[in-house]
Tab-separated table of C-alpha atoms in Angstrom:
chain	number	residue	atom	x	y	z
S	1	UNK	CA	0.000	0.000	0.000
S	2	UNK	CA	1.389	3.456	-0.864
S	3	UNK	CA	2.176	5.748	2.043
S	4	UNK	CA	0.908	9.294	2.287
S	5	UNK	CA	3.730	11.482	3.593
S	6	UNK	CA	1.689	14.658	3.928
S	7	UNK	CA	-1.763	16.087	3.516
S	8	UNK	CA	-2.661	19.654	2.607
S	9	UNK	CA	-5.762	21.374	3.938
S	10	UNK	CA	-6.683	24.365	1.827
S	11	UNK	CA	-9.357	24.839	4.457
S	12	UNK	CA	-10.124	28.424	3.496
S	13	UNK	CA	-10.761	28.920	-0.197
S	14	UNK	CA	-11.372	32.699	-0.072
S	15	UNK	CA	-8.474	35.128	0.256
S	16	UNK	CA	-8.362	38.781	1.264
S	17	UNK	CA	-5.536	39.513	-1.166
S	18	UNK	CA	-5.577	39.415	-4.965
S	19	UNK	CA	-1.970	38.619	-5.784
S	20	UNK	CA	-1.106	39.183	-9.424
S	21	UNK	CA	0.928	35.959	-9.733
S	22	UNK	CA	-1.472	33.605	-7.910
S	23	UNK	CA	-2.255	30.293	-9.604
S	24	UNK	CA	-5.475	29.591	-7.631
S	25	UNK	CA	-8.065	30.967	-10.046
S	26	UNK	CA	-10.353	28.071	-11.028
S	27	UNK	CA	-13.924	27.962	-9.680
S	28	UNK	CA	-13.183	25.121	-7.254
S	29	UNK	CA	-10.727	27.266	-5.318
S	30	UNK	CA	-12.919	30.296	-4.686
S	31	UNK	CA	-15.567	29.301	-2.138
S	32	UNK	CA	-15.912	27.298	1.053
S	33	UNK	CA	-14.418	26.696	4.502
S	34	UNK	CA	-13.730	23.305	6.033
S	35	UNK	CA	-15.402	22.890	9.413
S	36	UNK	CA	-13.539	21.569	12.431
S	37	UNK	CA	-15.553	18.350	12.236
S	38	UNK	CA	-14.647	17.852	8.557
S	39	UNK	CA	-10.995	18.556	9.192
S	40	UNK	CA	-10.853	16.113	12.094
S	41	UNK	CA	-12.413	13.381	9.959
S	42	UNK	CA	-9.899	13.983	7.162
S	43	UNK	CA	-6.913	14.065	9.498
S	44	UNK	CA	-7.971	10.893	11.290
S	45	UNK	CA	-8.433	9.072	7.970
S	46	UNK	CA	-5.042	10.265	6.729
S	47	UNK	CA	-3.417	8.940	9.909
S	48	UNK	CA	-4.359	5.400	8.880
S	49	UNK	CA	-1.973	5.857	5.919
S	50	UNK	CA	0.938	6.864	8.146
S	51	UNK	CA	0.696	10.576	7.370
S	52	UNK	CA	2.885	12.684	9.652
S	53	UNK	CA	2.773	16.176	8.098
S	54	UNK	CA	-0.045	18.605	7.447
S	55	UNK	CA	0.117	21.878	5.544
S	56	UNK	CA	-2.667	24.255	6.531
S	57	UNK	CA	-3.240	26.950	3.960
S	58	UNK	CA	-5.755	28.683	1.730
S	59	UNK	CA	-6.717	31.093	0.177
S	60	UNK	CA	-5.980	32.889	3.399
S	61	UNK	CA	-6.026	30.347	6.209
S	62	UNK	CA	-6.988	32.814	8.937
S	63	UNK	CA	-10.263	33.696	7.204
S	64	UNK	CA	-11.625	30.326	8.331
S	65	UNK	CA	-13.542	30.967	11.579
S	66	UNK	CA	-12.473	27.536	12.852
S	67	UNK	CA	-8.761	27.815	12.019
S	68	UNK	CA	-7.552	27.662	15.613
S	69	UNK	CA	-9.730	24.692	16.402
S	70	UNK	CA	-8.431	22.845	13.328
S	71	UNK	CA	-4.798	23.626	14.184
S	72	UNK	CA	-5.428	22.300	17.700
S	73	UNK	CA	-6.963	19.113	16.281
S	74	UNK	CA	-3.895	18.550	14.101
S	75	UNK	CA	-1.646	19.159	17.107
S	76	UNK	CA	-3.606	16.693	19.233
S	77	UNK	CA	-3.147	14.082	16.482
S	78	UNK	CA	0.621	14.681	16.591
S	79	UNK	CA	0.874	16.096	13.080
S	80	UNK	CA	3.872	18.254	12.239
S	81	UNK	CA	2.092	21.459	11.268
S	82	UNK	CA	3.072	24.046	8.649
S	83	UNK	CA	0.736	27.032	8.644
S	84	UNK	CA	0.734	29.250	5.555
S	85	UNK	CA	-0.653	32.790	5.787
S	86	UNK	CA	-0.219	36.305	4.440
S	87	UNK	CA	-0.235	37.482	8.058
S	88	UNK	CA	-2.592	40.409	7.544
S	89	UNK	CA	-5.144	39.050	10.033
S	90	UNK	CA	-2.732	37.780	12.682
S	91	UNK	CA	-3.260	39.312	16.140
S	92	UNK	CA	-1.411	39.197	19.443
S	93	UNK	CA	-3.909	36.626	20.749
S	94	UNK	CA	-3.399	34.488	17.632
S	95	UNK	CA	0.347	34.474	18.199
S	96	UNK	CA	-0.178	33.537	21.863
S	97	UNK	CA	-2.250	30.593	20.657
S	98	UNK	CA	0.394	29.457	18.157
S	99	UNK	CA	3.122	29.700	20.791
S	100	UNK	CA	1.381	26.875	22.658
S	101	UNK	CA	1.052	24.496	19.710
S	102	UNK	CA	3.422	21.626	20.485
S	103	UNK	CA	3.964	20.308	16.972
S	104	UNK	CA	4.095	23.589	15.050
S	105	UNK	CA	6.890	23.167	12.515
S	106	UNK	CA	6.677	26.667	11.038
S	107	UNK	CA	4.512	29.586	10.081
S	108	UNK	CA	5.225	30.545	6.486
S	109	UNK	CA	4.380	34.147	5.666
S	110	UNK	CA	4.177	35.659	2.185
S	111	UNK	CA	6.056	38.954	1.906
S	112	UNK	CA	6.949	40.326	-1.516
S	113	UNK	CA	8.989	43.409	-0.621
S	114	UNK	CA	9.904	45.617	2.310
S	115	UNK	CA	8.794	48.537	0.157
S	116	UNK	CA	5.089	48.990	0.946
S	117	UNK	CA	4.179	50.310	-2.491
S	118	UNK	CA	5.705	47.288	-4.241
S	119	UNK	CA	4.172	44.712	-1.903
S	120	UNK	CA	0.721	46.300	-1.921
S	121	UNK	CA	0.703	46.571	-5.710
S	122	UNK	CA	1.343	42.827	-5.919
S	123	UNK	CA	-1.302	41.867	-3.349
S	124	UNK	CA	-3.923	44.355	-4.516
S	125	UNK	CA	-4.602	45.192	-0.854
S	126	UNK	CA	-3.545	48.608	0.402
S	127	UNK	CA	-1.879	48.439	3.785
S	128	UNK	CA	-1.140	44.725	3.496
S	129	UNK	CA	2.630	45.195	3.708
S	130	UNK	CA	2.462	46.935	7.088
S	131	UNK	CA	0.113	44.268	8.442
S	132	UNK	CA	2.284	41.425	7.187
S	133	UNK	CA	5.441	42.983	8.632
S	134	UNK	CA	3.634	43.425	11.952
S	135	UNK	CA	2.726	39.728	11.927
S	136	UNK	CA	6.381	38.859	11.314
S	137	UNK	CA	7.368	41.032	14.261
S	138	UNK	CA	4.843	39.309	16.539
S	139	UNK	CA	5.958	35.845	15.491
S	140	UNK	CA	9.611	36.680	16.065
S	141	UNK	CA	8.923	38.175	19.477
S	142	UNK	CA	7.360	34.886	20.573
S	143	UNK	CA	10.146	32.798	18.974
S	144	UNK	CA	7.671	30.995	16.729
S	145	UNK	CA	9.427	29.225	13.829
S	146	UNK	CA	9.100	31.616	10.904
S	147	UNK	CA	9.638	31.183	7.192
S	148	UNK	CA	9.234	33.990	4.673
S	149	UNK	CA	8.192	33.053	1.161
S	150	UNK	CA	8.736	35.434	-1.728
S	151	UNK	CA	8.463	34.597	-5.425
S	152	UNK	CA	10.472	36.832	-7.725
S	153	UNK	CA	8.577	38.567	-10.484
S	154	UNK	CA	8.894	41.687	-12.592
S	155	UNK	CA	7.138	43.880	-10.035
S	156	UNK	CA	9.569	43.077	-7.225
S	157	UNK	CA	12.773	41.913	-8.935
S	158	UNK	CA	14.699	44.859	-7.478
S	159	UNK	CA	12.915	45.260	-4.153
S	160	UNK	CA	13.137	41.564	-3.359
S	161	UNK	CA	16.901	41.798	-2.968
S	162	UNK	CA	16.498	44.150	-0.007
S	163	UNK	CA	14.006	41.698	1.483
S	164	UNK	CA	16.370	38.753	1.074
S	165	UNK	CA	19.255	40.693	2.607
S	166	UNK	CA	17.029	41.733	5.492
S	167	UNK	CA	16.097	38.097	6.126
S	168	UNK	CA	19.751	37.065	6.009
S	169	UNK	CA	20.829	39.843	8.356
S	170	UNK	CA	18.081	38.989	10.856
S	171	UNK	CA	18.490	35.221	10.767
S	172	UNK	CA	15.053	34.597	9.231
S	173	UNK	CA	14.588	31.528	7.069
S	174	UNK	CA	13.351	32.398	3.604
S	175	UNK	CA	12.737	30.848	0.225
S	176	UNK	CA	11.976	32.170	-3.204
S	177	UNK	CA	10.567	30.843	-6.437
S	178	UNK	CA	12.177	32.378	-9.498
S	179	UNK	CA	9.950	30.588	-11.996
S	180	UNK	CA	6.233	31.383	-11.810
S	181	UNK	CA	4.064	28.609	-13.236
S	182	UNK	CA	0.679	29.065	-14.874
S	183	UNK	CA	-2.777	29.374	-13.375
S	184	UNK	CA	-4.979	26.451	-12.374
S	185	UNK	CA	-7.465	27.214	-15.175
S	186	UNK	CA	-4.598	26.755	-17.678
S	187	UNK	CA	-5.167	30.275	-19.062
S	188	UNK	CA	-1.620	31.373	-18.071
S	189	UNK	CA	-2.747	34.962	-17.487
S	190	UNK	CA	-0.231	35.352	-14.645
S	191	UNK	CA	2.803	34.537	-16.772
S	192	UNK	CA	3.192	38.158	-17.853
S	193	UNK	CA	4.799	38.620	-14.431
S	194	UNK	CA	7.405	35.881	-14.902
S	195	UNK	CA	11.005	37.008	-15.346
S	196	UNK	CA	12.395	36.586	-18.848
S	197	UNK	CA	15.672	34.711	-19.253
S	198	UNK	CA	17.549	37.965	-19.793
S	199	UNK	CA	15.988	39.323	-16.595
S	200	UNK	CA	17.086	36.154	-14.788
S	201	UNK	CA	20.649	36.811	-15.934
S	202	UNK	CA	20.449	40.338	-14.562
S	203	UNK	CA	18.962	39.047	-11.323
S	204	UNK	CA	21.816	36.569	-11.043
S	205	UNK	CA	24.331	39.410	-11.184
S	206	UNK	CA	22.538	41.107	-8.310
S	207	UNK	CA	22.546	37.960	-6.157
S	208	UNK	CA	26.312	37.662	-6.615
S	209	UNK	CA	27.040	40.992	-4.987
S	210	UNK	CA	28.527	41.161	-1.505
S	211	UNK	CA	30.592	38.038	-2.122
S	212	UNK	CA	27.612	36.016	-3.315
S	213	UNK	CA	25.547	36.570	-0.189
S	214	UNK	CA	22.293	35.595	-1.933
S	215	UNK	CA	23.733	33.120	-4.404
S	216	UNK	CA	22.279	30.025	-2.753
S	217	UNK	CA	18.957	30.598	-4.517
S	218	UNK	CA	20.532	29.071	-7.627
S	219	UNK	CA	20.780	25.773	-5.762
S	220	UNK	CA	23.298	22.998	-6.071
S	221	UNK	CA	23.152	19.824	-8.074
S	222	UNK	CA	20.979	16.980	-6.852
S	223	UNK	CA	22.765	13.662	-6.540
S	224	UNK	CA	21.816	10.091	-5.851
S	225	UNK	CA	18.745	9.960	-8.079
S	226	UNK	CA	17.752	6.633	-9.560
S	227	UNK	CA	15.622	7.847	-12.446
S	228	UNK	CA	14.241	4.379	-13.054
S	229	UNK	CA	12.618	4.511	-9.610
S	230	UNK	CA	11.997	8.229	-9.103
S	231	UNK	CA	8.337	9.011	-9.800
S	232	UNK	CA	7.998	11.948	-12.155
S	233	UNK	CA	4.882	13.178	-10.330
S	234	UNK	CA	6.325	12.390	-6.902
S	235	UNK	CA	4.867	15.563	-5.398
S	236	UNK	CA	1.382	14.247	-6.129
S	237	UNK	CA	1.832	10.520	-5.524
S	238	UNK	CA	2.389	10.691	-1.761
S	239	UNK	CA	0.001	13.462	-0.774
S	240	UNK	CA	-3.527	14.767	-1.132
S	241	UNK	CA	-5.053	18.227	-1.021
S	242	UNK	CA	-8.472	18.904	0.506
S	243	UNK	CA	-10.057	22.187	-0.511
S	244	UNK	CA	-12.378	24.400	1.509
S	245	UNK	CA	-15.481	23.016	-0.207
S	246	UNK	CA	-14.469	19.413	0.552
S	247	UNK	CA	-13.135	18.596	-2.911
S	248	UNK	CA	-10.092	16.320	-2.905
S	249	UNK	CA	-7.242	17.018	-5.346
S	250	UNK	CA	-3.879	15.302	-6.030
S	251	UNK	CA	-1.851	18.186	-4.592
S	252	UNK	CA	-1.733	21.930	-4.018
S	253	UNK	CA	-1.643	23.532	-7.455
S	254	UNK	CA	-3.161	20.553	-9.284
S	255	UNK	CA	-6.916	20.936	-9.207
S	256	UNK	CA	-8.096	17.784	-10.934
S	257	UNK	CA	-11.016	16.595	-8.742
S	258	UNK	CA	-10.602	13.100	-7.306
S	259	UNK	CA	-13.665	13.081	-5.067
S	260	UNK	CA	-15.193	14.811	-2.050
S	261	UNK	CA	-14.804	14.169	1.657
S	262	UNK	CA	-18.599	13.963	2.054
S	263	UNK	CA	-18.852	11.013	-0.291
S	264	UNK	CA	-15.393	9.450	-0.332
S	265	UNK	CA	-12.935	8.063	2.192
S	266	UNK	CA	-9.519	9.726	2.088
S	267	UNK	CA	-7.615	6.467	2.451
S	268	UNK	CA	-9.613	4.827	-0.337
S	269	UNK	CA	-9.132	7.747	-2.723
S	270	UNK	CA	-5.408	7.893	-2.058
S	271	UNK	CA	-4.904	4.168	-2.537
S	272	UNK	CA	-7.305	3.321	-5.331
S	273	UNK	CA	-8.096	6.374	-7.449
S	274	UNK	CA	-7.169	5.543	-11.105
S	275	UNK	CA	-5.300	8.844	-11.658
S	276	UNK	CA	-3.083	8.389	-8.609
S	277	UNK	CA	-2.456	4.756	-9.478
S	278	UNK	CA	-1.370	5.807	-12.962
S	279	UNK	CA	0.887	8.577	-11.619
S	280	UNK	CA	2.739	6.030	-9.475
S	281	UNK	CA	3.715	4.093	-12.585
S	282	UNK	CA	5.338	7.049	-14.381
S	283	UNK	CA	9.034	7.437	-13.633
S	284	UNK	CA	11.543	10.020	-14.795
S	285	UNK	CA	13.135	7.514	-17.168
S	286	UNK	CA	9.773	7.089	-18.890
S	287	UNK	CA	9.978	10.667	-20.175
S	288	UNK	CA	12.412	10.632	-23.102
S	289	UNK	CA	13.401	14.277	-22.721
S	290	UNK	CA	14.217	13.737	-19.029
S	291	UNK	CA	16.049	10.474	-19.643
S	292	UNK	CA	18.435	12.182	-22.064
S	293	UNK	CA	18.634	15.569	-20.339
S	294	UNK	CA	22.068	16.887	-19.380
S	295	UNK	CA	20.560	19.239	-16.815
S	296	UNK	CA	18.544	16.728	-14.797
S	297	UNK	CA	20.958	17.148	-11.893
S	298	UNK	CA	19.521	20.636	-11.397
S	299	UNK	CA	15.861	19.701	-11.860
S	300	UNK	CA	13.607	19.243	-8.844
S	301	UNK	CA	10.983	17.501	-11.008
S	302	UNK	CA	8.188	19.784	-9.888
S	303	UNK	CA	5.042	18.689	-11.681
S	304	UNK	CA	3.239	22.057	-11.422
S	305	UNK	CA	4.686	23.893	-14.456
S	306	UNK	CA	4.250	20.835	-16.690
S	307	UNK	CA	0.633	20.301	-15.668
S	308	UNK	CA	-0.206	24.004	-16.009
S	309	UNK	CA	1.478	24.350	-19.426
S	310	UNK	CA	-0.207	21.281	-20.908
S	311	UNK	CA	-3.795	21.614	-19.696
S	312	UNK	CA	-3.319	18.785	-17.233
S	313	UNK	CA	-2.144	16.278	-19.832
S	314	UNK	CA	0.318	13.738	-18.456
S	315	UNK	CA	3.856	13.009	-19.678
S	316	UNK	CA	4.208	16.331	-21.444
S	317	UNK	CA	6.813	18.873	-20.427
S	318	UNK	CA	6.808	22.634	-20.151
S	319	UNK	CA	9.558	23.622	-22.567
S	320	UNK	CA	10.028	26.961	-20.806
S	321	UNK	CA	10.609	25.250	-17.464
S	322	UNK	CA	13.178	22.956	-19.044
S	323	UNK	CA	14.981	25.978	-20.486
S	324	UNK	CA	14.865	27.536	-17.039
S	325	UNK	CA	16.495	24.461	-15.482
S	326	UNK	CA	19.246	24.596	-18.096
S	327	UNK	CA	19.833	28.274	-17.345
S	328	UNK	CA	19.804	27.594	-13.605
S	329	UNK	CA	22.528	24.994	-14.043
S	330	UNK	CA	24.576	27.388	-16.162
S	331	UNK	CA	24.212	30.175	-13.610
S	332	UNK	CA	24.981	27.865	-10.694
S	333	UNK	CA	28.169	26.774	-12.428
S	334	UNK	CA	29.086	30.395	-13.033
S	335	UNK	CA	28.370	31.178	-9.392
S	336	UNK	CA	30.658	28.387	-8.227
S	337	UNK	CA	33.439	29.647	-10.507
S	338	UNK	CA	33.028	33.174	-9.222
S	339	UNK	CA	32.969	32.127	-5.575
S	340	UNK	CA	36.115	30.101	-6.142
S	341	UNK	CA	37.790	33.129	-7.693
S	342	UNK	CA	36.654	35.322	-4.799
S	343	UNK	CA	38.243	32.918	-2.325
S	344	UNK	CA	41.457	32.714	-4.305
S	345	UNK	CA	41.692	36.474	-4.714
S	346	UNK	CA	41.239	36.931	-0.971
S	347	UNK	CA	44.002	34.410	-0.359
S	348	UNK	CA	46.143	36.188	-2.935
S	349	UNK	CA	45.675	39.473	-1.114
S	350	UNK	CA	46.678	37.899	2.172
S	351	UNK	CA	49.748	36.390	0.544
S	352	UNK	CA	51.244	39.351	-1.265
S	353	UNK	CA	49.545	42.431	0.023
S	354	UNK	CA	46.539	44.024	1.649
S	355	UNK	CA	43.285	45.215	0.182
S	356	UNK	CA	43.120	48.984	0.443
S	357	UNK	CA	39.987	49.930	-1.487
S	358	UNK	CA	37.000	48.027	-2.700
S	359	UNK	CA	34.305	49.095	-5.091
S	360	UNK	CA	31.942	46.991	-7.122
S	361	UNK	CA	34.685	46.712	-9.710
S	362	UNK	CA	37.569	46.441	-9.588
S	363	UNK	CA	39.371	45.730	-6.281
S	364	UNK	CA	42.680	47.437	-5.563
S	365	UNK	CA	45.444	45.718	-3.609
S	366	UNK	CA	48.686	47.129	-2.313
S	367	UNK	CA	52.002	45.368	-1.869
S	368	UNK	CA	53.648	47.150	1.012
S	369	UNK	CA	56.444	49.533	-0.003
S	370	UNK	CA	56.186	48.451	-3.632
S	371	UNK	CA	53.021	49.687	-5.288
S	372	UNK	CA	49.455	48.870	-6.219
S	373	UNK	CA	47.804	46.524	-8.658
S	374	UNK	CA	44.231	45.867	-9.688
S	375	UNK	CA	42.740	42.402	-10.087
S	376	UNK	CA	39.843	42.365	-12.520
S	377	UNK	CA	37.981	39.014	-12.423
S	378	UNK	CA	36.138	38.258	-15.639
S	379	UNK	CA	32.837	38.368	-13.740
S	380	UNK	CA	33.191	42.158	-13.611
S	381	UNK	CA	33.642	42.743	-17.311
S	382	UNK	CA	30.841	42.365	-19.781
S	383	UNK	CA	31.260	45.380	-22.004
S	384	UNK	CA	34.272	47.456	-22.762
S	385	UNK	CA	37.137	48.309	-20.488
S	386	UNK	CA	37.051	49.440	-16.870
S	387	UNK	CA	37.128	53.199	-16.569
S	388	UNK	CA	39.581	54.627	-14.054
S	389	UNK	CA	39.828	58.223	-12.972
S	390	UNK	CA	43.045	60.074	-13.692
S	391	UNK	CA	44.015	59.817	-10.016
S	392	UNK	CA	43.426	56.091	-9.912
S	393	UNK	CA	45.294	55.590	-13.141
S	394	UNK	CA	48.287	57.394	-11.745
S	395	UNK	CA	48.197	55.345	-8.563
S	396	UNK	CA	47.878	51.951	-10.179
S	397	UNK	CA	51.083	50.210	-11.163
S	398	UNK	CA	49.668	47.073	-12.765
S	399	UNK	CA	46.375	45.861	-14.156
S	400	UNK	CA	45.795	42.140	-14.401
S	401	UNK	CA	43.042	39.832	-15.561
S	402	UNK	CA	41.881	36.564	-14.020
S	403	UNK	CA	40.952	33.691	-16.302
S	404	UNK	CA	38.153	31.447	-14.993
S	405	UNK	CA	37.046	27.871	-15.468
S	406	UNK	CA	40.365	26.485	-14.266
S	407	UNK	CA	41.818	25.170	-11.026
S	408	UNK	CA	44.101	28.138	-10.681
S	409	UNK	CA	44.190	31.848	-11.411
S	410	UNK	CA	46.004	32.918	-14.541
S	411	UNK	CA	47.016	36.534	-14.778
S	412	UNK	CA	47.417	37.768	-18.329
S	413	UNK	CA	46.953	41.066	-20.149
S	414	UNK	CA	45.227	41.300	-23.490
S	415	UNK	CA	47.376	41.296	-26.591
S	416	UNK	CA	46.774	43.772	-29.379
S	417	UNK	CA	46.287	40.718	-31.565
S	418	UNK	CA	43.011	39.021	-30.804
S	419	UNK	CA	44.387	35.642	-31.854
S	420	UNK	CA	46.888	35.770	-29.012
S	421	UNK	CA	44.588	36.678	-26.162
S	422	UNK	CA	46.277	33.993	-24.057
S	423	UNK	CA	49.957	34.671	-24.829
S	424	UNK	CA	52.284	31.802	-24.023
S	425	UNK	CA	55.316	34.020	-23.645
S	426	UNK	CA	54.035	36.116	-20.791
S	427	UNK	CA	51.641	35.039	-18.060
S	428	UNK	CA	51.622	34.292	-14.347
S	429	UNK	CA	49.692	31.464	-12.726
S	430	UNK	CA	48.637	31.354	-9.077
S	431	UNK	CA	47.550	27.936	-7.816
S	432	UNK	CA	45.161	27.097	-4.984
S	433	UNK	CA	48.052	27.177	-2.519
S	434	UNK	CA	48.864	30.780	-3.497
S	435	UNK	CA	52.110	29.783	-5.181
S	436	UNK	CA	53.131	31.891	-8.191
S	437	UNK	CA	54.535	30.321	-11.368
S	438	UNK	CA	55.803	31.796	-14.596
S	439	UNK	CA	55.132	30.502	-18.100
S	440	UNK	CA	58.222	28.346	-17.791
S	441	UNK	CA	56.609	26.539	-14.882
S	442	UNK	CA	59.134	27.800	-12.368
S	443	UNK	CA	58.007	29.146	-9.028
S	444	UNK	CA	58.319	32.913	-8.637
S	445	UNK	CA	59.692	34.100	-5.295
S	446	UNK	CA	57.280	36.375	-3.450
S	447	UNK	CA	59.755	39.246	-3.571
S	448	UNK	CA	59.725	39.147	-7.392
S	449	UNK	CA	55.973	38.878	-7.875
S	450	UNK	CA	55.261	42.559	-8.283
S	451	UNK	CA	58.170	42.971	-10.666
S	452	UNK	CA	56.773	40.152	-12.802
S	453	UNK	CA	53.332	41.747	-12.747
S	454	UNK	CA	54.845	45.031	-13.852
S	455	UNK	CA	56.697	43.303	-16.689
S	456	UNK	CA	53.473	41.667	-17.731
S	457	UNK	CA	51.693	44.995	-17.702
S	458	UNK	CA	54.408	46.659	-19.760
S	459	UNK	CA	54.398	43.885	-22.380
S	460	UNK	CA	51.108	44.976	-23.900
S	461	UNK	CA	49.490	48.209	-24.905
S	462	UNK	CA	45.954	47.302	-23.925
S	463	UNK	CA	46.075	45.245	-20.735
S	464	UNK	CA	42.639	45.655	-19.214
S	465	UNK	CA	40.025	43.613	-21.035
S	466	UNK	CA	38.507	40.701	-19.153
S	467	UNK	CA	38.529	37.321	-20.838
S	468	UNK	CA	36.353	34.228	-20.376
S	469	UNK	CA	37.862	30.968	-21.532
């Protein structure tokens, strides 16, 4: 018998916000509240399948008059509880109640920007930002586990960076979706707010600032998958979603009706419904594009974009999502290269000098009693040459370039001849141990490093263009 790992109660279909990116637009997600008696029946039935986790959400969960009673029921049944809310209705008394819930895993709050005008424009509810931030304050004051959720879209692509930094600086857990999937009615009206691929590239550059402080959103590769056993629709094969009107769906975001709690038993639907049985037979290897994909190590195999893009039809992929995964892998690889360079440059500075000024680009280092040089990683150069003021130009003794995509740093100026961008006669390599080597492979004594850099600088007329291998 299959095991249900979690159950979702969308026990409040209505919502007091009208978020521009929201996928819950079909008729079945607009009306109805689960009663405490209905919720208890559902949760008790799910327990017979070994279910340990419940997500309580909406719509806006706190619109349900019985929300506290339902949360208490879930707690009494020893469910690990995740409560999702926009926080606009949360009061001091509500927070006092939540502080006494034994099995509360987290309260996840949707906040789209610290800037009130940006947040309120997204939610369509004036004053919602202030109310949500007040809820966050109350939750933090009572040490209630807090998680801030913030999808990135065109309206908040700049403001969201301040929000992420604020979360980082205050030790608040946060997550973000950078790929908005289509609406539940398959009309895709919300996709006008999705970032384009060029906008994603620009957003990547922003996340890499401050030594890659926000770079984790590009994820790391997933390992250990056995695609012959991994269910493609795994997010919907071990869960169920019960809506506020009692309708049962495969999962949050997939509103294909399976039955209703007034006429069907949860355990029976989960075990025997033909759609769920079919989903459990479809593995990643059964999808040809996935089986042969070179980016599968960066795919989380979320079913939502594929279902939304193909009107609910199975075994069809959302081409845009697949392109997004490929871009995510490319950007994650670039991030890792850049972080490696950052670490090596810092080690370089400690080895031969001290950092004396730092701007977005470039960074200036000084070798004591000798002079200054500028290291320009290729991440900083996309168009043209760096522009230095006359004062800076006079103060700088050497300009060098760092080649990426290697296990060491290679310092080389640009030749006047484009065919000899990587000249063999004149370059310096710095390995991971901060040892310097000339083109001849011989180690350069620390005392001679600056002299070699100066020679390198003097060898070419145009030594400042960044190069990517």
